[in-house]
PDB file of C-alpha atoms in Angstrom:
ATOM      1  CA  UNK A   1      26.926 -71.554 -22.996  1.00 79.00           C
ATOM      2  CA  UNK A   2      25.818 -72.935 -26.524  1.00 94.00           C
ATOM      3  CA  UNK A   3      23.935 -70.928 -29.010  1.00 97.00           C
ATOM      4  CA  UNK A   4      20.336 -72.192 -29.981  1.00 98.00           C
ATOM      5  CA  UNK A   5      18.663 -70.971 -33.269  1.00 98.00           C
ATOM      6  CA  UNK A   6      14.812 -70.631 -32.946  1.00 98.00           C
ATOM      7  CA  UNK A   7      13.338 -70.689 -36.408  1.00 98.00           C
ATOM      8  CA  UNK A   8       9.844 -68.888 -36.558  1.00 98.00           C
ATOM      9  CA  UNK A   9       7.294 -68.366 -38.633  1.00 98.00           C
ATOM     10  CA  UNK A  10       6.651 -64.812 -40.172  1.00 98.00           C
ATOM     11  CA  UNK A  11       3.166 -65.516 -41.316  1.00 98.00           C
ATOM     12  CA  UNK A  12       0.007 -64.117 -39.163  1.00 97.00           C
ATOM     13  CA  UNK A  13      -2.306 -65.637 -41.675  1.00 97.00           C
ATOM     14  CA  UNK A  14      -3.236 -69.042 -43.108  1.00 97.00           C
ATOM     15  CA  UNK A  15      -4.700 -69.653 -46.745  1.00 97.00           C
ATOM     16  CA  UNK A  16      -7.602 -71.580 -45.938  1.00 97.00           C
ATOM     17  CA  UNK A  17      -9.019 -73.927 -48.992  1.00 97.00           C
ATOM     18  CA  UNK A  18     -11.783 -71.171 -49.770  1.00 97.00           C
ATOM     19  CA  UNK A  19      -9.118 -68.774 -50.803  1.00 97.00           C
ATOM     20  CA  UNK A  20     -10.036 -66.777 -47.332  1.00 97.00           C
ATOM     21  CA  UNK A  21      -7.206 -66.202 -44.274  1.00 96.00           C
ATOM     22  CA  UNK A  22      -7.406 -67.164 -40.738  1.00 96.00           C
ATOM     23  CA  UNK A  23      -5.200 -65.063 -38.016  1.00 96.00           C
ATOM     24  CA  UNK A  24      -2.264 -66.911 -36.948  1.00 97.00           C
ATOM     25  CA  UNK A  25       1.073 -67.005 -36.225  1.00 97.00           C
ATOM     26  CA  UNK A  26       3.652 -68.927 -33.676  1.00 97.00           C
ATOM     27  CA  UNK A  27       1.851 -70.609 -30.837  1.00 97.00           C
ATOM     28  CA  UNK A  28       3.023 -68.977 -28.113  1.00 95.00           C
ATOM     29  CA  UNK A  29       3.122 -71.865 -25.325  1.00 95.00           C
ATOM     30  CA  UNK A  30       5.687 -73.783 -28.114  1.00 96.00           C
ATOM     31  CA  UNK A  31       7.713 -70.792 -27.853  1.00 96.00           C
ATOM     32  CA  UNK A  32       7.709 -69.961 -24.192  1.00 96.00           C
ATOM     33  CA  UNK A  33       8.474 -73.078 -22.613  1.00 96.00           C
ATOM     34  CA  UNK A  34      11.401 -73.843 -24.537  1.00 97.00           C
ATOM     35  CA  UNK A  35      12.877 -70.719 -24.255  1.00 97.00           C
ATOM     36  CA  UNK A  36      12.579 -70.884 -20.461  1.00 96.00           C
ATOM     37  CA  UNK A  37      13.630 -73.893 -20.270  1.00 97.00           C
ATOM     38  CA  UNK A  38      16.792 -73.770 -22.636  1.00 97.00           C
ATOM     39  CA  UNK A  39      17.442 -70.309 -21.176  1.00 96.00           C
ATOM     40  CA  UNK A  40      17.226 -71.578 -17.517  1.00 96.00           C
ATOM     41  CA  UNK A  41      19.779 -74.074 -18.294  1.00 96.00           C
ATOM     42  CA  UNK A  42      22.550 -71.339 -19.472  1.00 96.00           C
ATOM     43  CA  UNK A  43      22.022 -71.573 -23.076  1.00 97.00           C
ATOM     44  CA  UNK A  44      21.619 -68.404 -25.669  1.00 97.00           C
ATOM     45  CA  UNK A  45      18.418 -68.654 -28.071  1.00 97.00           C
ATOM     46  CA  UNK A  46      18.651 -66.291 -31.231  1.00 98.00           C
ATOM     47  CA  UNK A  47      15.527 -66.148 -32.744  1.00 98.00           C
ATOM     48  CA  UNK A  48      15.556 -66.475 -37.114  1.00 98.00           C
ATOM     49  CA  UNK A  49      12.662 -66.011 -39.572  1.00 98.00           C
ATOM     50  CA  UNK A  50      12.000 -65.501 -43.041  1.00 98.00           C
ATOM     51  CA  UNK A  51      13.474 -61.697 -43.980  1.00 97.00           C
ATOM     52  CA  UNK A  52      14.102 -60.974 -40.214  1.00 97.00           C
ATOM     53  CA  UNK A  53      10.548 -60.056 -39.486  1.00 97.00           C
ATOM     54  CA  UNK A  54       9.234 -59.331 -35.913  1.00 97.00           C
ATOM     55  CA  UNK A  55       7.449 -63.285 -35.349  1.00 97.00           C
ATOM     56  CA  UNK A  56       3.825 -62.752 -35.011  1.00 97.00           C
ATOM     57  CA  UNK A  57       1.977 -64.712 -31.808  1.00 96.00           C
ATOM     58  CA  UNK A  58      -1.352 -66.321 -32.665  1.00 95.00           C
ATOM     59  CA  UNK A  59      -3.373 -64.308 -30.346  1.00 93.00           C
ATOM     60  CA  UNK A  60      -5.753 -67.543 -29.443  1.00 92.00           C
ATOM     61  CA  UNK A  61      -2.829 -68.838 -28.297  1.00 92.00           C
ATOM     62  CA  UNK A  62      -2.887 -66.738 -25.408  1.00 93.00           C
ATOM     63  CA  UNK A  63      -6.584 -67.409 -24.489  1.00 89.00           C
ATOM     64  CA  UNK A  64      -7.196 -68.833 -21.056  1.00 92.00           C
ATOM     65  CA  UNK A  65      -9.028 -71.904 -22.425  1.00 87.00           C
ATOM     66  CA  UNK A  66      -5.984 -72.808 -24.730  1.00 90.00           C
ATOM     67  CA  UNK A  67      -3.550 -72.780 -21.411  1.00 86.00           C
ATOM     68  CA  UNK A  68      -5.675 -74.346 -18.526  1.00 88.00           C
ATOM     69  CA  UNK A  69      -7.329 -71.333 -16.979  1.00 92.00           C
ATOM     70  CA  UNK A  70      -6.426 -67.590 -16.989  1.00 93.00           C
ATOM     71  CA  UNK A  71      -3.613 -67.570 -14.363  1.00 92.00           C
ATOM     72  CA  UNK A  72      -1.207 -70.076 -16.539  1.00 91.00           C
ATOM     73  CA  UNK A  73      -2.603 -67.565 -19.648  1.00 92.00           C
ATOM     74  CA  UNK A  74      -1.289 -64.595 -17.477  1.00 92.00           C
ATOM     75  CA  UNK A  75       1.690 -66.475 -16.977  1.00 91.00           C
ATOM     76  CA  UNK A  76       2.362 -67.491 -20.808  1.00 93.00           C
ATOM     77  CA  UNK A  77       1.757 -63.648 -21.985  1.00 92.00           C
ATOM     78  CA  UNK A  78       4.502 -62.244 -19.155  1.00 93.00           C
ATOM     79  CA  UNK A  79       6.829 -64.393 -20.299  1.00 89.00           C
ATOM     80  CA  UNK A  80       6.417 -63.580 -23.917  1.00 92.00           C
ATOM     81  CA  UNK A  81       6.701 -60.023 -22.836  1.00 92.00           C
ATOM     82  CA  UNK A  82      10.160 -61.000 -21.532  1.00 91.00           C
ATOM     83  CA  UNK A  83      11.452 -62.704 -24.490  1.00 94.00           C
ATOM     84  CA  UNK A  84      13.398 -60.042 -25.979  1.00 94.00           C
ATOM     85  CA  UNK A  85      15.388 -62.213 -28.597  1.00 96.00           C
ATOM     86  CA  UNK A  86      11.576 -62.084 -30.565  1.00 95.00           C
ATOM     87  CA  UNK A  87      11.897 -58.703 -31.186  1.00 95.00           C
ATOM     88  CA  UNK A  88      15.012 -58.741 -32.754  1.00 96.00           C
ATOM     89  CA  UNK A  89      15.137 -61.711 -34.977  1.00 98.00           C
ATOM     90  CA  UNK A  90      17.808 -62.291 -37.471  1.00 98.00           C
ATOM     91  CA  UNK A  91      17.348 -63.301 -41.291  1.00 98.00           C
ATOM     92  CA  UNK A  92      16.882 -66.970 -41.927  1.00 98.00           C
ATOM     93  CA  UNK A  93      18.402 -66.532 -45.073  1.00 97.00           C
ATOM     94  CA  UNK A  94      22.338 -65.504 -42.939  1.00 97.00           C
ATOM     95  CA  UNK A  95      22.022 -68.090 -40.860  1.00 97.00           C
ATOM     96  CA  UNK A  96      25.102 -69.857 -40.604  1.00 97.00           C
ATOM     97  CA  UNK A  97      24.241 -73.305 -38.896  1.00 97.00           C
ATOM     98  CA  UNK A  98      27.744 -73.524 -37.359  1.00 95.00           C
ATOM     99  CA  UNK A  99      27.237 -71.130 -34.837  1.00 96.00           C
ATOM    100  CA  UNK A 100      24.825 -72.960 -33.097  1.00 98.00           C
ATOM    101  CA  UNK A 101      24.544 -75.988 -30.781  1.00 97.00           C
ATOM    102  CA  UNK A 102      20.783 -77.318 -32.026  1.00 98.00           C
ATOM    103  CA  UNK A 103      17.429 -75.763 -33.951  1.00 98.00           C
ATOM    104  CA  UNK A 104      14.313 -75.967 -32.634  1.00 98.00           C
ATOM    105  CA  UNK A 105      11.419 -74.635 -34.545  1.00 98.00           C
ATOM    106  CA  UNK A 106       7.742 -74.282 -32.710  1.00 98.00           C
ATOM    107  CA  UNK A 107       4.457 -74.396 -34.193  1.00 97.00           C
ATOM    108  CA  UNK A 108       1.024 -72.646 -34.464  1.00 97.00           C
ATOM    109  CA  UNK A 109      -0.229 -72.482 -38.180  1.00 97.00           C
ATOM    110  CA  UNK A 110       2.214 -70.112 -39.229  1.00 98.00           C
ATOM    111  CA  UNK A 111       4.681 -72.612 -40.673  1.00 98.00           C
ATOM    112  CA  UNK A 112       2.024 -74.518 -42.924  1.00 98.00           C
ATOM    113  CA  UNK A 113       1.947 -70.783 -44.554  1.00 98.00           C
ATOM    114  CA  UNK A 114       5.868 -70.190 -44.987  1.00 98.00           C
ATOM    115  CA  UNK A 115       8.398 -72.305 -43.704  1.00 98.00           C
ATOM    116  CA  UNK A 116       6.828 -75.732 -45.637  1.00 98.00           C
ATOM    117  CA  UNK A 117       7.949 -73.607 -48.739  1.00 98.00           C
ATOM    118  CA  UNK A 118      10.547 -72.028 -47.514  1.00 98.00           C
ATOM    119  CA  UNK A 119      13.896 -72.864 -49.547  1.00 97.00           C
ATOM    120  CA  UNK A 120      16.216 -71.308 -46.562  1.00 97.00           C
ATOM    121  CA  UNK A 121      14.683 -73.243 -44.023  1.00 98.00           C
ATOM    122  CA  UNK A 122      14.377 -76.404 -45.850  1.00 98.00           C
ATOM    123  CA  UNK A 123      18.169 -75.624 -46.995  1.00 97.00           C
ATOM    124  CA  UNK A 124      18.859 -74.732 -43.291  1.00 98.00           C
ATOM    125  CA  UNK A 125      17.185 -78.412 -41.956  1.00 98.00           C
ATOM    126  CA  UNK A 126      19.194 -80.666 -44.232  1.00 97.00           C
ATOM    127  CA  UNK A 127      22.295 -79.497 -43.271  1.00 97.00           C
ATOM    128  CA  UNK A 128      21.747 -80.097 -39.721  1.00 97.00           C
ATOM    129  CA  UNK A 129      20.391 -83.158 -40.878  1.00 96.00           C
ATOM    130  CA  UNK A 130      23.820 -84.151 -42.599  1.00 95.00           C
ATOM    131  CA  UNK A 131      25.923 -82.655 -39.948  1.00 96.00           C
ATOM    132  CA  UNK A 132      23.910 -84.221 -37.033  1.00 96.00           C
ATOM    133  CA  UNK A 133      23.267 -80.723 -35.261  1.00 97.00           C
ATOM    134  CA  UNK A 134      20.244 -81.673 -32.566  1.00 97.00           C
ATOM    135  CA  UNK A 135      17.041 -80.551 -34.438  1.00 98.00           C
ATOM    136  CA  UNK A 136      13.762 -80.556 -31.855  1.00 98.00           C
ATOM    137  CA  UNK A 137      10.073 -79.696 -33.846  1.00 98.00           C
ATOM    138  CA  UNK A 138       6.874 -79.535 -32.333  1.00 98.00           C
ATOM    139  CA  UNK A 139       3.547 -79.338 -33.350  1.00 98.00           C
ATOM    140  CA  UNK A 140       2.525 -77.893 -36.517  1.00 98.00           C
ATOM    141  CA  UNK A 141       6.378 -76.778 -36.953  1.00 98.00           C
ATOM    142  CA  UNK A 142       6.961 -80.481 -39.013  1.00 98.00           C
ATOM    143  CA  UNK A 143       5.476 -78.277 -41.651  1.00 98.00           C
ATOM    144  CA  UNK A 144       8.801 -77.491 -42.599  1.00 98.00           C
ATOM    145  CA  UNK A 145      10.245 -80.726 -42.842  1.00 98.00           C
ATOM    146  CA  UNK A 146       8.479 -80.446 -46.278  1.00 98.00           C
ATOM    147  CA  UNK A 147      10.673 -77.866 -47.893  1.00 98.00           C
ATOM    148  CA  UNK A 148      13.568 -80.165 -47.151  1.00 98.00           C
ATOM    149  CA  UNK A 149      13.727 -81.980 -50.337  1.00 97.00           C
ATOM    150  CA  UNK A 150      16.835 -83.191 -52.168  1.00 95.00           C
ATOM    151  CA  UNK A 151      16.972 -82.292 -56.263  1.00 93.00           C
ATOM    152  CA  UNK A 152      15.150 -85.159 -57.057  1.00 95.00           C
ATOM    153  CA  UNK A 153      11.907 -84.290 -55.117  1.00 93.00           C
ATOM    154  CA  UNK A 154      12.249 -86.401 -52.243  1.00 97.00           C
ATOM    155  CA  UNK A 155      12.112 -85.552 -49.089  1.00 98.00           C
ATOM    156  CA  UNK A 156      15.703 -85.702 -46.550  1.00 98.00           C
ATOM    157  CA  UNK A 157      13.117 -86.794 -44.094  1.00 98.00           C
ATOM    158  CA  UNK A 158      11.476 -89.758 -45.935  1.00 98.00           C
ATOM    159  CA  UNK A 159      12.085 -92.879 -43.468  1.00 97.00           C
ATOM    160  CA  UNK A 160      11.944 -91.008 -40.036  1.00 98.00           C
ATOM    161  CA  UNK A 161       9.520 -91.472 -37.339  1.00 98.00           C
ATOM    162  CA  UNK A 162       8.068 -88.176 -35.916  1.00 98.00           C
ATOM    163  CA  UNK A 163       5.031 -86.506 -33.998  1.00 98.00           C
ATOM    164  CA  UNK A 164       3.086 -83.622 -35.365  1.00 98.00           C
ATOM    165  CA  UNK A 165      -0.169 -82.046 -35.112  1.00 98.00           C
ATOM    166  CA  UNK A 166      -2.677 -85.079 -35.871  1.00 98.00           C
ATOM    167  CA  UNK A 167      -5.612 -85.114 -38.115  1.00 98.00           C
ATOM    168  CA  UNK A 168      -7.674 -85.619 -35.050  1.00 97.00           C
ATOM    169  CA  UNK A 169      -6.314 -82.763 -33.279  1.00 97.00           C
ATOM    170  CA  UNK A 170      -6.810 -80.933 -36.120  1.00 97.00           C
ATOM    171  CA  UNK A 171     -10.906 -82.144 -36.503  1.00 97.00           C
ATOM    172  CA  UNK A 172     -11.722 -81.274 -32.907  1.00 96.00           C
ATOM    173  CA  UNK A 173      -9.630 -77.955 -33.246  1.00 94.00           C
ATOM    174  CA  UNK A 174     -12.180 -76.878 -36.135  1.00 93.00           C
ATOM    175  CA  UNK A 175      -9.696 -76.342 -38.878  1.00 93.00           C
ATOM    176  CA  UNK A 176      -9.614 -79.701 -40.574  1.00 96.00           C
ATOM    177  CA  UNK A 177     -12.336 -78.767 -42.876  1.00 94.00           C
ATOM    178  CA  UNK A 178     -11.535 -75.451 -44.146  1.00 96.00           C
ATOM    179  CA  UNK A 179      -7.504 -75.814 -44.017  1.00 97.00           C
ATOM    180  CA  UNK A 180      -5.836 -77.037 -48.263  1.00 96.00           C
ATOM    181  CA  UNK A 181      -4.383 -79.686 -46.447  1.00 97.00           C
ATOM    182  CA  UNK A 182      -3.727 -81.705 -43.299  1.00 98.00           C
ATOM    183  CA  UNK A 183       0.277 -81.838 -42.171  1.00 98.00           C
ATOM    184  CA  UNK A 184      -0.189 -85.468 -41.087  1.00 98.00           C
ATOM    185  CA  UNK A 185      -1.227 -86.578 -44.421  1.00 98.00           C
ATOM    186  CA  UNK A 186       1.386 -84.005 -46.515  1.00 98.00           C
ATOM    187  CA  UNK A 187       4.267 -85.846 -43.883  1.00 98.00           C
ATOM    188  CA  UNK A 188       3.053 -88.995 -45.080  1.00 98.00           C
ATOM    189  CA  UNK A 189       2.719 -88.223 -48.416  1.00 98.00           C
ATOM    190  CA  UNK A 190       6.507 -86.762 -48.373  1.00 98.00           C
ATOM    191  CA  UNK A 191       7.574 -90.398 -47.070  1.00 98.00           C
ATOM    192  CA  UNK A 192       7.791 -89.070 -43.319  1.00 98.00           C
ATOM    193  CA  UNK A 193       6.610 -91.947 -40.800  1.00 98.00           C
ATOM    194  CA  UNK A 194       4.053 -89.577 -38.297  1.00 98.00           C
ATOM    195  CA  UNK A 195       3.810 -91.996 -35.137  1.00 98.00           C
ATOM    196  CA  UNK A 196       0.673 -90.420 -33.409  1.00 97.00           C
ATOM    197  CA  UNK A 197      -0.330 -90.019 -29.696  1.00 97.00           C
ATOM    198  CA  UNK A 198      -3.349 -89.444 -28.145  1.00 97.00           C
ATOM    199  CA  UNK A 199      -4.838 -86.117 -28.997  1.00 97.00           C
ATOM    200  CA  UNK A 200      -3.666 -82.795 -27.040  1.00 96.00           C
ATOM    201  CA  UNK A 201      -1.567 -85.436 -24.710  1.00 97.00           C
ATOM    202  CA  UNK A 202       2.463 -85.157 -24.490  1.00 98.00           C
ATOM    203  CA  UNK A 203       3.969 -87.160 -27.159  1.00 98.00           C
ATOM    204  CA  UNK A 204       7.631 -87.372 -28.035  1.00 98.00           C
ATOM    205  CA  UNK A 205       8.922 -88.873 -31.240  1.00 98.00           C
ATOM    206  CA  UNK A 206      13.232 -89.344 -30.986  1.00 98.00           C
ATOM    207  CA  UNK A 207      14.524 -90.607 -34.128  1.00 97.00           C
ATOM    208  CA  UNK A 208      18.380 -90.205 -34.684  1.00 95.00           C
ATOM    209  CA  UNK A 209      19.232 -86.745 -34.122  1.00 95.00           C
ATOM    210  CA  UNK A 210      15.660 -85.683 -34.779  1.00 98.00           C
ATOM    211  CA  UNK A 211      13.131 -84.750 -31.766  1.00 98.00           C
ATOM    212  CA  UNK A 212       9.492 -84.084 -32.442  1.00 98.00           C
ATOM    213  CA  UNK A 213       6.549 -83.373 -30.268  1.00 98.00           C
ATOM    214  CA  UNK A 214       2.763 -83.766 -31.472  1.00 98.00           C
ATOM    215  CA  UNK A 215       1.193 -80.432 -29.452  1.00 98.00           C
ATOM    216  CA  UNK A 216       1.658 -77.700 -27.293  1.00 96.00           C
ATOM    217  CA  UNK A 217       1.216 -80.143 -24.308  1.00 96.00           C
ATOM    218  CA  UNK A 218       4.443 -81.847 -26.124  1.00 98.00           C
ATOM    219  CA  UNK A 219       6.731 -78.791 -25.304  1.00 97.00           C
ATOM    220  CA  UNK A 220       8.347 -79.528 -21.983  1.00 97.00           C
ATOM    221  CA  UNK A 221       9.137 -82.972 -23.040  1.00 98.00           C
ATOM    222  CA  UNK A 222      10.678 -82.072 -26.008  1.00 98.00           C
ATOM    223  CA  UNK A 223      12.289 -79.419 -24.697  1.00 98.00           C
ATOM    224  CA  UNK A 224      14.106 -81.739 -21.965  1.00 98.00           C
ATOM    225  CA  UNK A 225      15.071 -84.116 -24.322  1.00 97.00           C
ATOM    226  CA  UNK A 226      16.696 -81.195 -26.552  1.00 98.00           C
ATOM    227  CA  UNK A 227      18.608 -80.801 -23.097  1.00 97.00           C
ATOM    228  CA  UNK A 228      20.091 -83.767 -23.197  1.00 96.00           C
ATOM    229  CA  UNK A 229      21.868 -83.473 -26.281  1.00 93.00           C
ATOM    230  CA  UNK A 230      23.571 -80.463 -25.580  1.00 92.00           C
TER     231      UNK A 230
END
């Protein structure tokens, strides 16, 4: 059994542009599916966020018309119910990235909040980087790819090819207009190559050791090739 280290956001709400907050948190389908999936296989997920607080859940992330219809939405909240290892996260800032086998951070808004500032978690992504520990993002979790910078200012991720949350995805969503900025453009401004799929369709990015998905739909797919690597 190998360890896996879930980094989460600890923010439940984004600054939008007008100085005003919107709820949010981790997208719960981007957590869930994963964790069943890595779980299912024998493997041990520890859960990490900033200061060791509880992870917050985006609460329209468990709306029936974000997960096909209530059944699947009954389905999603159960199984968040059941995953204990949320409720008793450790400190990002003790992680010690040799204890674990890969790091997969999910997304919701959350991360655009914290974890693209976060010095830990940048700290924590370029030395998996270096030491070629699996690293699987998805979504709006590229966010932190930004905090990875080198002393310099540039980015440990300038050069690779990745998915994330689109611009497109992120008009039709509603957001793109009231967000301070768009994580396809800041990943492109940071040098990062975003390679972009059709919006809310599954669409895996591999590049080197790093695996990225575009959306929630993008879960499963990254979470099997995450599978493959350990």
């Amino acid at each position: 059994m190998s360890k896996i280290l879930f980094v989460l956001t600890g923010a439940d709400r984004l600054t939008l542009a007008d100085g005003s907050t919107h709820p949010t948190g981790f997208w719960a389908e981007e957590a869930v599916v994963p964790y069943e999936a890595f779980t299912a296989a024998g493997h041990e997920v520890v859960v990490a966020t900033p200061g060791g607080v509880v992870p917050p859940v985006d609460r329209g992330s468990l709306a029936p018309a974000m997960n096909g219809g209530q059944e699947n939405a009954d389905r999603i909240a159960k199984a968040l119910e059941s995953f204990e290892e949320l409720r008793r996260p450790v400190r990002l800032e003790d992680v010690r990235l040799d204890e674990y086998a890969a790091v997969f951070y999910p997304g919701g808004h959350g991360p655009m909040e914290d974890l693209a500032v976060n010095a830990d978690s940048g700290r924590l992504l370029t030395e998996a980087l270096t030491a070629g520990t699996p690293l699987a993002v998805v979504c709006h979790g590229p966010a932190a790819l930004l905090a990875a910078e080198r002393a310099d200012g540039t980015n440990v991720f300038a050069g690779y090819e990745v998915a994330a949350f689109t611009n497109a995805e992120e008009i039709q969503g509603g957001l793109a207009g009231k967000v301070r900025w768009l994580l396809e453009d800041r990943l492109t401004q940071a040098g990062v190559r975003v390679r972009a799929g059709e919006p809310w369709a599954p669409h895996v990015v591999v590049d080197r050791g790093l695996i990225t998905g575009q959306n929630p739909a993008s879960s499963a797919p990254l979470a099997e090739e995450l599978l493959k690597r350990l």
